[in-house]
PDB file of N, CA and C in Angstrom:
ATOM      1  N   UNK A   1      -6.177  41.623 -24.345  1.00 58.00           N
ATOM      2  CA  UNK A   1      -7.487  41.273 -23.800  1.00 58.00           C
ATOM      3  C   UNK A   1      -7.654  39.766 -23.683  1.00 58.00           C
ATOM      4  N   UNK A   2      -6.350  39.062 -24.001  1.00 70.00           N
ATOM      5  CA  UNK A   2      -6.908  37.596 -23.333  1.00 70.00           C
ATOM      6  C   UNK A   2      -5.874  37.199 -22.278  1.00 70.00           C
ATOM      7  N   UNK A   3      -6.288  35.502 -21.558  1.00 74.00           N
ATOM      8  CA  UNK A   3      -4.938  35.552 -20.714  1.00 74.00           C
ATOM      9  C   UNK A   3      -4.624  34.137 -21.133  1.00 74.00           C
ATOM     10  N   UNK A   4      -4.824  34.032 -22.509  1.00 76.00           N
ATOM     11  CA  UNK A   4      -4.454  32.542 -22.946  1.00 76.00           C
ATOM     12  C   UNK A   4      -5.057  31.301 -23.080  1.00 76.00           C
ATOM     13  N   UNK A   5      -6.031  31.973 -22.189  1.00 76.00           N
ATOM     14  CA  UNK A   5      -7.229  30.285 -22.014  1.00 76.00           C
ATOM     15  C   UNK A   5      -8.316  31.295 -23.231  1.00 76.00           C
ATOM     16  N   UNK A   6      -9.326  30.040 -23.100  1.00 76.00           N
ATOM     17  CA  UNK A   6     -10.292  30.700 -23.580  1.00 76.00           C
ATOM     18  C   UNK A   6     -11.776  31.497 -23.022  1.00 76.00           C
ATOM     19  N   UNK A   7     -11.426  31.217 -21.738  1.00 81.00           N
ATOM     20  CA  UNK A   7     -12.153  32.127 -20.843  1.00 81.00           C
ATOM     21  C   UNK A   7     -11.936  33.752 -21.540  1.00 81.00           C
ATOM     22  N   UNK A   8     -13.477  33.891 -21.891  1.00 82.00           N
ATOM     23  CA  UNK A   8     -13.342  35.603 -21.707  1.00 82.00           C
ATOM     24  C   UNK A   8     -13.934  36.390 -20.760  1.00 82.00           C
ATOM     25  N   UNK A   9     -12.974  37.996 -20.615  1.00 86.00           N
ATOM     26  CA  UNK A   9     -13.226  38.794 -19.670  1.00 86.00           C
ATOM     27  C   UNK A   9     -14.497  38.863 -19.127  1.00 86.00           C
ATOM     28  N   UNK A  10     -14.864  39.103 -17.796  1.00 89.00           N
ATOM     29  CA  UNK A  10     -16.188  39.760 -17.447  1.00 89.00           C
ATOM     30  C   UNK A  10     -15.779  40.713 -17.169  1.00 89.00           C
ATOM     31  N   UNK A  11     -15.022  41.745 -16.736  1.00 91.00           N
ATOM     32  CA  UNK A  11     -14.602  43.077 -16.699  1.00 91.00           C
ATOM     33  C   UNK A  11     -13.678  44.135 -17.477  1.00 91.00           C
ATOM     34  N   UNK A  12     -13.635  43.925 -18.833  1.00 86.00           N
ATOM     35  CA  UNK A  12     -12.938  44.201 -19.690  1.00 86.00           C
ATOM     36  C   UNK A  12     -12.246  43.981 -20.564  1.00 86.00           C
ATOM     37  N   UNK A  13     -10.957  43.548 -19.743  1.00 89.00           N
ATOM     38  CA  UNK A  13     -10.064  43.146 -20.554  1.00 89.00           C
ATOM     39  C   UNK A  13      -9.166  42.013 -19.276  1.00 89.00           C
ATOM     40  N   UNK A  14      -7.830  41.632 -19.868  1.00 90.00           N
ATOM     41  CA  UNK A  14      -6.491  41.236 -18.711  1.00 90.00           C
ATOM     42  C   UNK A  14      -5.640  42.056 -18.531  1.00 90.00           C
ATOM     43  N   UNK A  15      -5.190  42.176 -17.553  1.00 90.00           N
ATOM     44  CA  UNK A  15      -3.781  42.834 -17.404  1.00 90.00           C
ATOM     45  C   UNK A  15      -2.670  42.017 -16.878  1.00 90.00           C
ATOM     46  N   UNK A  16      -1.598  41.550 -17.305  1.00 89.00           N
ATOM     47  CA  UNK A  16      -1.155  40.429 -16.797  1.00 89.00           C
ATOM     48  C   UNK A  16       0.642  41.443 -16.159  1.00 89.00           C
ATOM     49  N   UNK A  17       0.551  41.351 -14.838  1.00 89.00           N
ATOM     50  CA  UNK A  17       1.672  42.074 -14.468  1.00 89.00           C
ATOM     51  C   UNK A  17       2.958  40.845 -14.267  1.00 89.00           C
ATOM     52  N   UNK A  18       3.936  41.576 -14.884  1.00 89.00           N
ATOM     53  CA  UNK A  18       5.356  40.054 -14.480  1.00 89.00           C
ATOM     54  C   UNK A  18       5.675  41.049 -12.984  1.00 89.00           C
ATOM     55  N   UNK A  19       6.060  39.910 -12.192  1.00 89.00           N
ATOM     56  CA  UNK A  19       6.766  40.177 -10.669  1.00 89.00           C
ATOM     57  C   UNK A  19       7.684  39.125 -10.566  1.00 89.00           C
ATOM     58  N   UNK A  20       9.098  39.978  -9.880  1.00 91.00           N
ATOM     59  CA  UNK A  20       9.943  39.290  -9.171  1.00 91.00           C
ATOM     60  C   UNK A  20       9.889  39.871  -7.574  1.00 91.00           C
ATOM     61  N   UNK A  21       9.601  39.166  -6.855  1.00 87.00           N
ATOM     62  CA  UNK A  21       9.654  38.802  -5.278  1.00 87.00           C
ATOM     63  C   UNK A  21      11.179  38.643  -4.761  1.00 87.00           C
ATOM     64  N   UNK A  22      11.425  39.450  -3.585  1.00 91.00           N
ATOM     65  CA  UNK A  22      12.939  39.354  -3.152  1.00 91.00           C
ATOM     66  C   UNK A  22      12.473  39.167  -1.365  1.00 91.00           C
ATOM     67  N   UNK A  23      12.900  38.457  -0.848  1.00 90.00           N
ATOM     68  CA  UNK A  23      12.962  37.841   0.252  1.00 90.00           C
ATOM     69  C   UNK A  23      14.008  39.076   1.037  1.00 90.00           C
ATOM     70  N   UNK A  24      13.529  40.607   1.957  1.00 91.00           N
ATOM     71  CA  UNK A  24      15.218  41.152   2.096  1.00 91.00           C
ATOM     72  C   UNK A  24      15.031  40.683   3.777  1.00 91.00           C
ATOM     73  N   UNK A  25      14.395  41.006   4.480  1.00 91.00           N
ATOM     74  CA  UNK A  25      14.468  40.623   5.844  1.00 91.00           C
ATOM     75  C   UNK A  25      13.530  39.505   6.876  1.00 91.00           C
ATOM     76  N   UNK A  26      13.617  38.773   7.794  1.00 91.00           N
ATOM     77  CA  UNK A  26      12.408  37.830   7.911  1.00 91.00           C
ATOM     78  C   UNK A  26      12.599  37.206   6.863  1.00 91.00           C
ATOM     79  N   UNK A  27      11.026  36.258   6.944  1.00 90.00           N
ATOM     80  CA  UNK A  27      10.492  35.583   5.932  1.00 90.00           C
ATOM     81  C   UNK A  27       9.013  36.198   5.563  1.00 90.00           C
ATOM     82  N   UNK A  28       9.018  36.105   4.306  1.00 86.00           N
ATOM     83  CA  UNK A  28       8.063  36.996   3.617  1.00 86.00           C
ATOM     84  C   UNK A  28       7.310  35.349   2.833  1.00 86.00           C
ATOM     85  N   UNK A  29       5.886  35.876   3.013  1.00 87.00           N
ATOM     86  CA  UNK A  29       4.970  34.476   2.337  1.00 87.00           C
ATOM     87  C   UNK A  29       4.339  35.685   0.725  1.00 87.00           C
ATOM     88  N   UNK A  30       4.736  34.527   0.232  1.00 89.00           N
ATOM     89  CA  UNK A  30       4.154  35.219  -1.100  1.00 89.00           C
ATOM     90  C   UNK A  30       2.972  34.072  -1.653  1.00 89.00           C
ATOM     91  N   UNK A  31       2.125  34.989  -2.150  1.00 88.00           N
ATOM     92  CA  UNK A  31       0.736  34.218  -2.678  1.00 88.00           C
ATOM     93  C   UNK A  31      -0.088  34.756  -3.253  1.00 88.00           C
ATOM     94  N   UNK A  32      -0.722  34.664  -4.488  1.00 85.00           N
ATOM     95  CA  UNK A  32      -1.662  35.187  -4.881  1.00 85.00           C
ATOM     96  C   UNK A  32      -2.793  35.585  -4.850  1.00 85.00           C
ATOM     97  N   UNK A  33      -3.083  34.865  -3.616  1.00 85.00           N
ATOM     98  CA  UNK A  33      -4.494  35.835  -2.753  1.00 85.00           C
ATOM     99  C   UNK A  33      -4.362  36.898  -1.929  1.00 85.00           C
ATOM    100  N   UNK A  34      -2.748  37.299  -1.583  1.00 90.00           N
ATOM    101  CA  UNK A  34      -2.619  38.703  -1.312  1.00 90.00           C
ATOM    102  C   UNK A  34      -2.491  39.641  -2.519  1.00 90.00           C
ATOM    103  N   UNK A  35      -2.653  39.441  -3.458  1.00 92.00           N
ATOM    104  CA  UNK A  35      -2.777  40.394  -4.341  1.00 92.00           C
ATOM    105  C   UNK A  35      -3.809  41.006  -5.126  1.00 92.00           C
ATOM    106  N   UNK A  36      -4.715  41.984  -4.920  1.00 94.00           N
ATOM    107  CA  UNK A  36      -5.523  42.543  -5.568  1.00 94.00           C
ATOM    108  C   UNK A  36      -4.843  44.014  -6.795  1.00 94.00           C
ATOM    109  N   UNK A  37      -6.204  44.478  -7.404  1.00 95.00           N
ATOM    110  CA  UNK A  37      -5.646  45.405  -8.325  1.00 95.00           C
ATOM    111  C   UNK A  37      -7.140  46.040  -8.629  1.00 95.00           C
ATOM    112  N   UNK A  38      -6.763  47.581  -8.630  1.00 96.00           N
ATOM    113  CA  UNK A  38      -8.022  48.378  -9.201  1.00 96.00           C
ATOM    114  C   UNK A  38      -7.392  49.316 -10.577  1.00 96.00           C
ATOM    115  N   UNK A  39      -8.236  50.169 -11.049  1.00 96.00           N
ATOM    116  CA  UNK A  39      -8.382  51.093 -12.279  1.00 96.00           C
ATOM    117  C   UNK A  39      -7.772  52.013 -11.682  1.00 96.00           C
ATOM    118  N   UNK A  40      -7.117  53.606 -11.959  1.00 94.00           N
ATOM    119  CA  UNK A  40      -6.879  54.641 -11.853  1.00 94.00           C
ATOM    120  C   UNK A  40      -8.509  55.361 -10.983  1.00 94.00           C
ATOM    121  N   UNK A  41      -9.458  54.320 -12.002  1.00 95.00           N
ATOM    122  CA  UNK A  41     -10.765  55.141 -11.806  1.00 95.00           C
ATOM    123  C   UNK A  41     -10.971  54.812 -10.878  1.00 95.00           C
ATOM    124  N   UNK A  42     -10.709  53.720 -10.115  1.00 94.00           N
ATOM    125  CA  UNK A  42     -10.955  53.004  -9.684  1.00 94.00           C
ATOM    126  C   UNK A  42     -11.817  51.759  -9.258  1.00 94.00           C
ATOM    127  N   UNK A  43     -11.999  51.088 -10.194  1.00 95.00           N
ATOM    128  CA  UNK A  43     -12.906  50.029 -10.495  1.00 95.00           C
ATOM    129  C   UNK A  43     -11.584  48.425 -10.337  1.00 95.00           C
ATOM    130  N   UNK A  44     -12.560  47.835  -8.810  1.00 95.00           N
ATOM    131  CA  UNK A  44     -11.495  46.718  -9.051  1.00 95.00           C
ATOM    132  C   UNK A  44     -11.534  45.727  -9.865  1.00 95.00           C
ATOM    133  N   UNK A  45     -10.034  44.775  -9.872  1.00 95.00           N
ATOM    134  CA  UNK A  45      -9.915  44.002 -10.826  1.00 95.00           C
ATOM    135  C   UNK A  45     -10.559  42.470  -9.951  1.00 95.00           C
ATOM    136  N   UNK A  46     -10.039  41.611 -10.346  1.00 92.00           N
ATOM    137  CA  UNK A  46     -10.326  39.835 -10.172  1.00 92.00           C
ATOM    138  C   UNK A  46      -9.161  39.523 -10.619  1.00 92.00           C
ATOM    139  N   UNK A  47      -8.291  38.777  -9.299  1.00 91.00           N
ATOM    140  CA  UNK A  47      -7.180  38.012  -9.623  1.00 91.00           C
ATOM    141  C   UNK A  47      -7.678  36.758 -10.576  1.00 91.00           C
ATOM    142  N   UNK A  48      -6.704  36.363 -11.758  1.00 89.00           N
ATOM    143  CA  UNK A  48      -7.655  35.337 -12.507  1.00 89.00           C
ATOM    144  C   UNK A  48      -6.562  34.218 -12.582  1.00 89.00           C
ATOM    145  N   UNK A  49      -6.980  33.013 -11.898  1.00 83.00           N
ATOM    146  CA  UNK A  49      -6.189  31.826 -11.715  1.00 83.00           C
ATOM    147  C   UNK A  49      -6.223  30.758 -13.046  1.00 83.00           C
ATOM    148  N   UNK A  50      -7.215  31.074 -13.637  1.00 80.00           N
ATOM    149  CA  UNK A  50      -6.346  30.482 -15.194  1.00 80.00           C
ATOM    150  C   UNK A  50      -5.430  30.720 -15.807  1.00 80.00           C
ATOM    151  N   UNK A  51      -4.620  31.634 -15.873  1.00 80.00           N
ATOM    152  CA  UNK A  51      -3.726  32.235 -17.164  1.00 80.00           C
ATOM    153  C   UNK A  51      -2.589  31.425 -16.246  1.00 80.00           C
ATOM    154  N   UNK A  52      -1.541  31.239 -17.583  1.00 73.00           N
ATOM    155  CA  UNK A  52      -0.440  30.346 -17.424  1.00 73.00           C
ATOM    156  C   UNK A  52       0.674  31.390 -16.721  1.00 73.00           C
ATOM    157  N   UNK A  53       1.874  30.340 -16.500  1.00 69.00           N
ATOM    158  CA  UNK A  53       3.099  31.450 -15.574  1.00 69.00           C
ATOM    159  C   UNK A  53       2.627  32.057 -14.226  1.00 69.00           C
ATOM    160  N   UNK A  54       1.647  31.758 -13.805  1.00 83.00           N
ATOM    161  CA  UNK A  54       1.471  32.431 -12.701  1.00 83.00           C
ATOM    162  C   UNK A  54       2.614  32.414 -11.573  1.00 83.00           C
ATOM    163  N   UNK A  55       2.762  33.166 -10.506  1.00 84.00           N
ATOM    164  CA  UNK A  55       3.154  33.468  -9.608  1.00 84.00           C
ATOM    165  C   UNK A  55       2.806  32.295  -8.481  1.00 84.00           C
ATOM    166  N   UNK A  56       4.227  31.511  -8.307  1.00 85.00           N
ATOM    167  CA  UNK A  56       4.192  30.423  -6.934  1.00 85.00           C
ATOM    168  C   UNK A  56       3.606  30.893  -5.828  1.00 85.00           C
ATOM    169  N   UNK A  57       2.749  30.166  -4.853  1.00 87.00           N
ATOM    170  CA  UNK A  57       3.232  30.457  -3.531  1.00 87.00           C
ATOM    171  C   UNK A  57       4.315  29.610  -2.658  1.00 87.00           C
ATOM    172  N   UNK A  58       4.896  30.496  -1.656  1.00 88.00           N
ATOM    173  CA  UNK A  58       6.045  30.214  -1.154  1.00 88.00           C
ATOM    174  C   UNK A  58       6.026  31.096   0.086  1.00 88.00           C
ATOM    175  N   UNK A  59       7.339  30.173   0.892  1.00 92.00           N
ATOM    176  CA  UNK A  59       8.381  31.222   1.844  1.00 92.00           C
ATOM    177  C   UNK A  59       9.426  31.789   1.500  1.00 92.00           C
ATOM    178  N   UNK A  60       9.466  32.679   1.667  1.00 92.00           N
ATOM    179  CA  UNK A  60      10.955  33.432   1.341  1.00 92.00           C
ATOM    180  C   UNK A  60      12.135  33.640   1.977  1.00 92.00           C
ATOM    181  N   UNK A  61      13.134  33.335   2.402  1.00 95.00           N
ATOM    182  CA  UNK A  61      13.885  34.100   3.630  1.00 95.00           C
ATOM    183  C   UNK A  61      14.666  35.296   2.781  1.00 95.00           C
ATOM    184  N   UNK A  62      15.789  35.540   3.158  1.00 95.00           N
ATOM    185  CA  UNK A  62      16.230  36.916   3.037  1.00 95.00           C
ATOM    186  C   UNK A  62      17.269  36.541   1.527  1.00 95.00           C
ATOM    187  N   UNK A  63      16.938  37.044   0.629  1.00 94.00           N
ATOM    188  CA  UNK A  63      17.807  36.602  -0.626  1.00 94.00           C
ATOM    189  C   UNK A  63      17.620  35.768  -1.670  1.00 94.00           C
ATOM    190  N   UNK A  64      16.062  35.161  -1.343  1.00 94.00           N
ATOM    191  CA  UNK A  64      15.221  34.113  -1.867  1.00 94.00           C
ATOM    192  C   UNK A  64      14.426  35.004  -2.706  1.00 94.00           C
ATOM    193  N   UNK A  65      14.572  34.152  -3.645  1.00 93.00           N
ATOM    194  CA  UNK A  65      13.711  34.819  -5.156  1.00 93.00           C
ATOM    195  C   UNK A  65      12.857  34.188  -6.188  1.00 93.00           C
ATOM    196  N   UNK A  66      11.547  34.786  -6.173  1.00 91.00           N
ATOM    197  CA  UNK A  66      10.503  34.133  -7.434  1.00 91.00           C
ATOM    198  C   UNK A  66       9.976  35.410  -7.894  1.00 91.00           C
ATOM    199  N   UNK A  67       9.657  34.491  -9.193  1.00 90.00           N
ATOM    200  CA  UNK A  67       9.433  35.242 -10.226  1.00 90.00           C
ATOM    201  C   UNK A  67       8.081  34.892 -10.707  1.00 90.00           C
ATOM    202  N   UNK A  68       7.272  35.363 -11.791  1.00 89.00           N
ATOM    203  CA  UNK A  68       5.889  34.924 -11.782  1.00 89.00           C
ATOM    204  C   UNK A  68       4.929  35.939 -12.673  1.00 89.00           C
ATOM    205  N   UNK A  69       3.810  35.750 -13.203  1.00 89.00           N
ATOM    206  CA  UNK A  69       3.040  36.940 -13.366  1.00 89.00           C
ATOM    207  C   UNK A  69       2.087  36.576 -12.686  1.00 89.00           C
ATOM    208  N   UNK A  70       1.021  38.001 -12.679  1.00 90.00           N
ATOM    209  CA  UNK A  70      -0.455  38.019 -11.873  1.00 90.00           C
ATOM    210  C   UNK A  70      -1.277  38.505 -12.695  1.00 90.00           C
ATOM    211  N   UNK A  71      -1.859  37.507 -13.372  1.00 91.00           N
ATOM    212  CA  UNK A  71      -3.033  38.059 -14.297  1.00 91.00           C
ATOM    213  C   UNK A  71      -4.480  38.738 -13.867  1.00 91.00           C
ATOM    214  N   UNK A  72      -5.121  39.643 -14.145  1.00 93.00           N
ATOM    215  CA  UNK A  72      -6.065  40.348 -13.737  1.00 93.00           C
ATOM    216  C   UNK A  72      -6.947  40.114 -14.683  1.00 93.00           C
ATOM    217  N   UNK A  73      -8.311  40.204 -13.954  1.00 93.00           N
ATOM    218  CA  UNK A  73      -9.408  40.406 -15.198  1.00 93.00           C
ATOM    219  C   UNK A  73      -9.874  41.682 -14.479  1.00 93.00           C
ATOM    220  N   UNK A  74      -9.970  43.082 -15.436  1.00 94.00           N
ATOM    221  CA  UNK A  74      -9.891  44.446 -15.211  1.00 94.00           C
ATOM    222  C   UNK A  74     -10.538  45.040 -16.098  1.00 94.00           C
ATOM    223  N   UNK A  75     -11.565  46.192 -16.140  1.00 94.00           N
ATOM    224  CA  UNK A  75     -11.812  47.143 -17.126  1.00 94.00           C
ATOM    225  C   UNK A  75     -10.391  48.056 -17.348  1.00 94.00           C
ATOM    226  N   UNK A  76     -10.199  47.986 -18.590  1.00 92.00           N
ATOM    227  CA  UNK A  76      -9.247  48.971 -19.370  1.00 92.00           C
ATOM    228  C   UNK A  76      -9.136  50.287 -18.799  1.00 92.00           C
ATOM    229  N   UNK A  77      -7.717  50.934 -18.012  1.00 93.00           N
ATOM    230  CA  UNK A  77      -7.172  51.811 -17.237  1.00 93.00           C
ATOM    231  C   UNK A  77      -5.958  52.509 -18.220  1.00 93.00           C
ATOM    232  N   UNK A  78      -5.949  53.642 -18.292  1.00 92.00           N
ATOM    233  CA  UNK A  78      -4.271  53.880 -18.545  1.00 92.00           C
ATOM    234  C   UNK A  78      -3.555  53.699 -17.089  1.00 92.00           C
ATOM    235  N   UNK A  79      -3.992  53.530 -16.286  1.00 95.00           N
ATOM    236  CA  UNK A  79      -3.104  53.486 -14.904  1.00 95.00           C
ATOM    237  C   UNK A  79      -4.023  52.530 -14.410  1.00 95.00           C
ATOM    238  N   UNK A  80      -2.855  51.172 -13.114  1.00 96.00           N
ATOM    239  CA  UNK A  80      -3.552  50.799 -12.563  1.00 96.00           C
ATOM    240  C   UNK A  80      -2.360  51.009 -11.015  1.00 96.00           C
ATOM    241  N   UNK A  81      -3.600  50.253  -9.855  1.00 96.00           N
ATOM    242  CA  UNK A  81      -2.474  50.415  -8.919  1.00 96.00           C
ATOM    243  C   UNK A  81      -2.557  48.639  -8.212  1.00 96.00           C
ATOM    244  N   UNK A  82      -1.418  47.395  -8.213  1.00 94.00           N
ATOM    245  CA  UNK A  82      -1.225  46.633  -7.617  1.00 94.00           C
ATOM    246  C   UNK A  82      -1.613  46.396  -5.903  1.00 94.00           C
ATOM    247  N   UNK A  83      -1.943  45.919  -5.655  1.00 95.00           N
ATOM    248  CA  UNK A  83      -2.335  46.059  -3.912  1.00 95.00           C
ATOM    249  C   UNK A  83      -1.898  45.000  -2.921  1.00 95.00           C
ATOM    250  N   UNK A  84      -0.938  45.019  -2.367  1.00 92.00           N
ATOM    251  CA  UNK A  84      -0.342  43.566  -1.684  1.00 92.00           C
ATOM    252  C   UNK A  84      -0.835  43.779  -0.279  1.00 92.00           C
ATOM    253  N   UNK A  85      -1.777  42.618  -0.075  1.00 91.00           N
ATOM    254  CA  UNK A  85      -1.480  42.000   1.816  1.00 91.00           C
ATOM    255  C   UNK A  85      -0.923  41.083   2.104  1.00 91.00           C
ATOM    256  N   UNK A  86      -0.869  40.883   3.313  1.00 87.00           N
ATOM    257  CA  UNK A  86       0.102  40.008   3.872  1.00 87.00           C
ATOM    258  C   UNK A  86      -1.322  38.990   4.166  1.00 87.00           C
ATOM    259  N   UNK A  87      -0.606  38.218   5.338  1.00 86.00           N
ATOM    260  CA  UNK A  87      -1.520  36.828   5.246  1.00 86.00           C
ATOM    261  C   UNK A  87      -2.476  36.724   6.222  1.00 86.00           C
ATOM    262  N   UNK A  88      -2.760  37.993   6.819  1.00 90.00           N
ATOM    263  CA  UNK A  88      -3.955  38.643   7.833  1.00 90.00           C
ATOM    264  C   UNK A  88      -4.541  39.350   6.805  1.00 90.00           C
ATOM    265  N   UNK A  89      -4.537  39.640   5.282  1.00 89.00           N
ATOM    266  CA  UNK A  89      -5.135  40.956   4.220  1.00 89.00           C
ATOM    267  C   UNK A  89      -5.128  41.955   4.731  1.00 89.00           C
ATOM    268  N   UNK A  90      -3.445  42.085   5.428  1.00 93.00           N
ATOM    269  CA  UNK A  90      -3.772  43.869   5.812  1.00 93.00           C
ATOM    270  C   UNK A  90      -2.822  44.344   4.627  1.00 93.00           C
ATOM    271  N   UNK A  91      -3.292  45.553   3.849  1.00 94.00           N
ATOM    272  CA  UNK A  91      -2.472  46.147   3.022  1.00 94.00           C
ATOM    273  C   UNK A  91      -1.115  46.194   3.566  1.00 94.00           C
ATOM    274  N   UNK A  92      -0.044  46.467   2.686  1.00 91.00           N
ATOM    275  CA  UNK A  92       0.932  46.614   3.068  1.00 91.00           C
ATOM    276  C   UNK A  92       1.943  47.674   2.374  1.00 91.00           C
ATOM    277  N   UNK A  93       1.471  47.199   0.930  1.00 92.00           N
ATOM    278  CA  UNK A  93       1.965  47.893  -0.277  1.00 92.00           C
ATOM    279  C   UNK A  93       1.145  48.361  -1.449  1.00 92.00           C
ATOM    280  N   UNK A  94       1.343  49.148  -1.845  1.00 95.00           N
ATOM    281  CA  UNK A  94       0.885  49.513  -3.532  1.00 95.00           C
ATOM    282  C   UNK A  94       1.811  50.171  -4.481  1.00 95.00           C
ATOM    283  N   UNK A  95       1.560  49.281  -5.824  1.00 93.00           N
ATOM    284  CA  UNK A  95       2.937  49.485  -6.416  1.00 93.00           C
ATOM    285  C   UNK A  95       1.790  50.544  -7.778  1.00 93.00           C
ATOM    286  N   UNK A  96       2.194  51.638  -8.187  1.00 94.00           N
ATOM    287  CA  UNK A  96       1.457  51.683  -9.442  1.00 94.00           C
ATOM    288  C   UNK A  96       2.181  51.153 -10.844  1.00 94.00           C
ATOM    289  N   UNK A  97       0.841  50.882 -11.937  1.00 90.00           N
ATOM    290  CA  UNK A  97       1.081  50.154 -12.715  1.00 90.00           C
ATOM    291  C   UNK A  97       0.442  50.635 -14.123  1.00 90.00           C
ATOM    292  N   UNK A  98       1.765  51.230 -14.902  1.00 91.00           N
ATOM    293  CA  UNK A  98       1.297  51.459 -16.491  1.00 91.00           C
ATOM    294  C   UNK A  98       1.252  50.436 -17.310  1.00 91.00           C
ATOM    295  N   UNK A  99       0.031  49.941 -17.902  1.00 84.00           N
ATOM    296  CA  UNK A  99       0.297  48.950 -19.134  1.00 84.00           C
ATOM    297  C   UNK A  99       1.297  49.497 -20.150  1.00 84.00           C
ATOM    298  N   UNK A 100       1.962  48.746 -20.908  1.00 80.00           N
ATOM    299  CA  UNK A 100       2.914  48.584 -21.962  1.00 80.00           C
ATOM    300  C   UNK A 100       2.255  48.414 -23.190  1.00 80.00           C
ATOM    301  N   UNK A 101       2.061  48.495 -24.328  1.00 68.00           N
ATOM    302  CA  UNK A 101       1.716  48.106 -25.048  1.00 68.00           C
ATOM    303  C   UNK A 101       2.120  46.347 -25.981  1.00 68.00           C
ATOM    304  N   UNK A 102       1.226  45.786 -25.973  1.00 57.00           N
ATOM    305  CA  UNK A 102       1.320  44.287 -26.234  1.00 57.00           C
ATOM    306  C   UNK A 102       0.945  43.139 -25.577  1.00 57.00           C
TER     307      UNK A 102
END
């Protein structure tokens, strides 16, 4: 329930997801304002730009790789689901996402 700073939650808790990004065809823009996240229940999260390690933005070409986390401020889910747009915010992907314990 924290993401390192001392900011606390307004929606619960954090969920801090690690991502590695792979560049396979084109160039792919990676950034953290394409990424949203809701609950199972579905209640969305707030990408939260304080927490440390975050996720670069960048270009990618094909074989190009970053790594990063995306911290969330989220009400507490046993399931969540990740939500990627591209750089028009049209969905593109959804990855689902079990917390781990720790």
């Amino acid at each position: 329930t924290s993401n390192g700073t001392s900011f606390p939650s307004e929606n619960g808790g954090f969920l801090t997801v690690n991502l590695t990004w792979t560049g396979v065809e084109g160039t792919s823009n990676v950034n953290p304002f394409y990424l949203a996240i809701e609950t199972a229940e579905g209640a969305e999260g707030v990408y939260d730009y304080f927490s440390d390690s975050q996720l670069e933005s960048g270009e990618l070409l094909p074989g190009d790789t970053v790594a990063g986390n995306a911290t969330f401020d989220v009400a507490q889910s046993g399931s969540y689901v990740v939500i990627i747009t591209d750089e028009l915010l049209r969905e593109v992907a959804r990855i689902a996402v079990t917390p781990s314990a720790g």
